[in-house]
Amino acid sequence: MQRKTPLVVGLFALGLIGITAFVLGMQYGRQSDLQPGTAAPTLADAKPLPPVSIVPGPGSQQIDAIRRGAAIDQEIPPPAMARVENTDVKRNRAYPMQPPTIPHSIDNYQVDLNSNRCLLCHSRANADKFQAPPISVTHYMDRDDQFLATISPRRYFCNQCHVVQTDAQPLVANNFQDIDSVLANEKAH
Ligand code: HEC
Ligand code: HEC
């Protein structure tokens, strides 16, 4: 114990010097050192932000349409679940590369590491038995456009791209124009 006293005193002195240097730096250090050439902005320089309406009114630009204009701190009753269209009627594709929507229900169709229910009907081998359209050639291509013998891993999880058709209304307005109407407009002018 006795022999350690000089060490304790030394450490204490060192700490005291450190704290003093820190306080002096806070008091007298130049703020402009932080940003060369410009003085650091103070609170007095701050301009008030333009007013933002947190509660979007019916006419305003809604950021989150899913909240349907409700205040951020309010809980709103969820909309009714959309009904799945299980009618086998295909919808048109909005553009050639659109993954077609699914014209049948897919309740309880399991897709995981061990089984892929979609491929039961949509694989090349079974498509005739179920009269289902087989997955197209793109589903066999890897990212270097090489054709694989079986479905490409990046096309394995069908629901990543294909969604079931429902009677849900669009959540946000959409002014997408089909290329056919774009071309027709161009021709007309
Ligand atoms: C029991 C067989 C069967 C299963 C399982 C099945 N489908 Fe189908 N699918 C069909 C048939 C048959 C059609 C043709 C339209 C119809 O009759 O509904 C079809 C149509 C489709 C289409 C429309 C293709 C187009 O050209 O418009 C898509 C997309 C599709 N299925 C995706 C899926 C996905 C994704 C799964 C798994 C979640 C799945 N299907 C599971 C039989 C099946
Ligand atoms: C990465 C997105 C993606 C995944 C994952 C995917 N598809 Fe597709 N699928 C597409 C696109 C895009 C098209 C339309 C263009 C094409 O044929 O590539 C399509 C087309 C289809 C078609 C119509 C084929 C035709 O000849 O018209 C069927 C059926 C289909 N997919 C079924 C499936 C099934 C079943 C799975 C899962 C095993 C699956 N898809 C996984 C993107 C995907």
Tab-separated table of C-alpha atoms and ligand atoms in Angstrom, residues 93 96-100 116 118-119 122 133-136 138-139 151 154-158 160-162, ligand 2:
chain	number	residue	atom	x	y	z
A	93	ARG	CA	-49.891	-7.279	-68.706
A	96	PRO	CA	-44.180	-7.190	-71.840
A	97	MET	CA	-41.824	-7.851	-68.929
A	98	GLN	CA	-44.483	-7.593	-66.232
A	99	PRO	CA	-44.752	-10.764	-64.176
A	100	PRO	CA	-48.317	-11.885	-64.921
A	116	ASN	CA	-42.486	-25.684	-54.254
A	118	CYS	CA	-46.302	-23.754	-57.725
A	119	LEU	CA	-43.897	-25.961	-59.634
A	122	HIS	CA	-46.053	-24.861	-63.560
A	133	PRO	CA	-48.741	-22.396	-68.493
A	134	PRO	CA	-45.173	-23.599	-67.874
A	135	ILE	CA	-42.690	-21.111	-66.447
A	136	SER	CA	-41.063	-19.262	-69.322
A	138	THR	CA	-36.370	-16.580	-68.389
A	139	HIS	CA	-37.020	-18.647	-65.263
A	151	ILE	CA	-35.357	-23.355	-62.461
A	154	ARG	CA	-33.414	-16.357	-58.406
A	155	ARG	CA	-36.810	-17.426	-59.804
A	156	TYR	CA	-37.570	-20.052	-57.180
A	157	PHE	CA	-39.666	-17.917	-54.827
A	158	CYS	CA	-42.553	-17.196	-57.179
A	160	GLN	CA	-41.444	-12.445	-54.937
A	161	CYS	CA	-42.712	-11.310	-58.352
A	162	HIS	CA	-46.141	-12.821	-58.960
B	2	HEC	C1	-37.710	-12.478	-60.297
B	2	HEC	C2	-39.098	-12.436	-60.645
B	2	HEC	C3	-39.841	-13.727	-60.924
B	2	HEC	C4	-39.888	-14.872	-60.155
B	2	HEC	C5	-39.197	-15.129	-58.826
B	2	HEC	C6	-40.776	-15.765	-60.834
B	2	HEC	N1	-41.242	-15.197	-61.981
B	2	HEC	FE1	-42.585	-15.985	-63.265
B	2	HEC	N2	-42.385	-14.384	-64.498
B	2	HEC	C7	-41.642	-13.264	-64.225
B	2	HEC	C8	-41.714	-12.358	-65.357
B	2	HEC	C9	-41.006	-11.022	-65.429
B	2	HEC	C10	-42.544	-12.955	-66.317
B	2	HEC	C11	-42.952	-12.408	-67.685
B	2	HEC	C12	-41.798	-12.382	-68.649
B	2	HEC	C13	-41.121	-13.703	-68.680
B	2	HEC	O1	-41.720	-14.669	-69.155
B	2	HEC	O2	-40.006	-13.739	-68.179
B	2	HEC	C14	-42.942	-14.236	-65.739
B	2	HEC	C15	-43.765	-15.143	-66.380
B	2	HEC	C16	-44.315	-16.266	-65.765
B	2	HEC	C17	-45.335	-17.112	-66.343
B	2	HEC	C18	-45.959	-16.957	-67.708
B	2	HEC	C19	-45.100	-17.675	-68.694
B	2	HEC	C20	-45.473	-17.410	-70.100
B	2	HEC	O3	-44.934	-18.115	-70.957
B	2	HEC	O4	-46.260	-16.504	-70.358
B	2	HEC	C21	-45.611	-18.098	-65.437
B	2	HEC	C22	-46.612	-19.218	-65.583
B	2	HEC	C23	-44.753	-17.877	-64.304
B	2	HEC	N3	-43.979	-16.765	-64.528
B	2	HEC	C24	-44.715	-18.659	-63.181
B	2	HEC	C25	-43.766	-18.560	-62.182
B	2	HEC	C26	-43.594	-19.535	-61.137
B	2	HEC	C27	-44.432	-20.769	-60.934
B	2	HEC	C28	-42.548	-19.097	-60.356
B	2	HEC	C29	-41.914	-19.791	-59.159
B	2	HEC	C30	-41.391	-21.107	-59.395
B	2	HEC	C31	-42.091	-17.835	-60.915
B	2	HEC	N4	-42.847	-17.561	-62.035
B	2	HEC	C32	-41.067	-17.043	-60.384
B	2	HEC	C33	-40.929	-13.027	-63.087
B	2	HEC	C34	-40.699	-13.945	-62.067
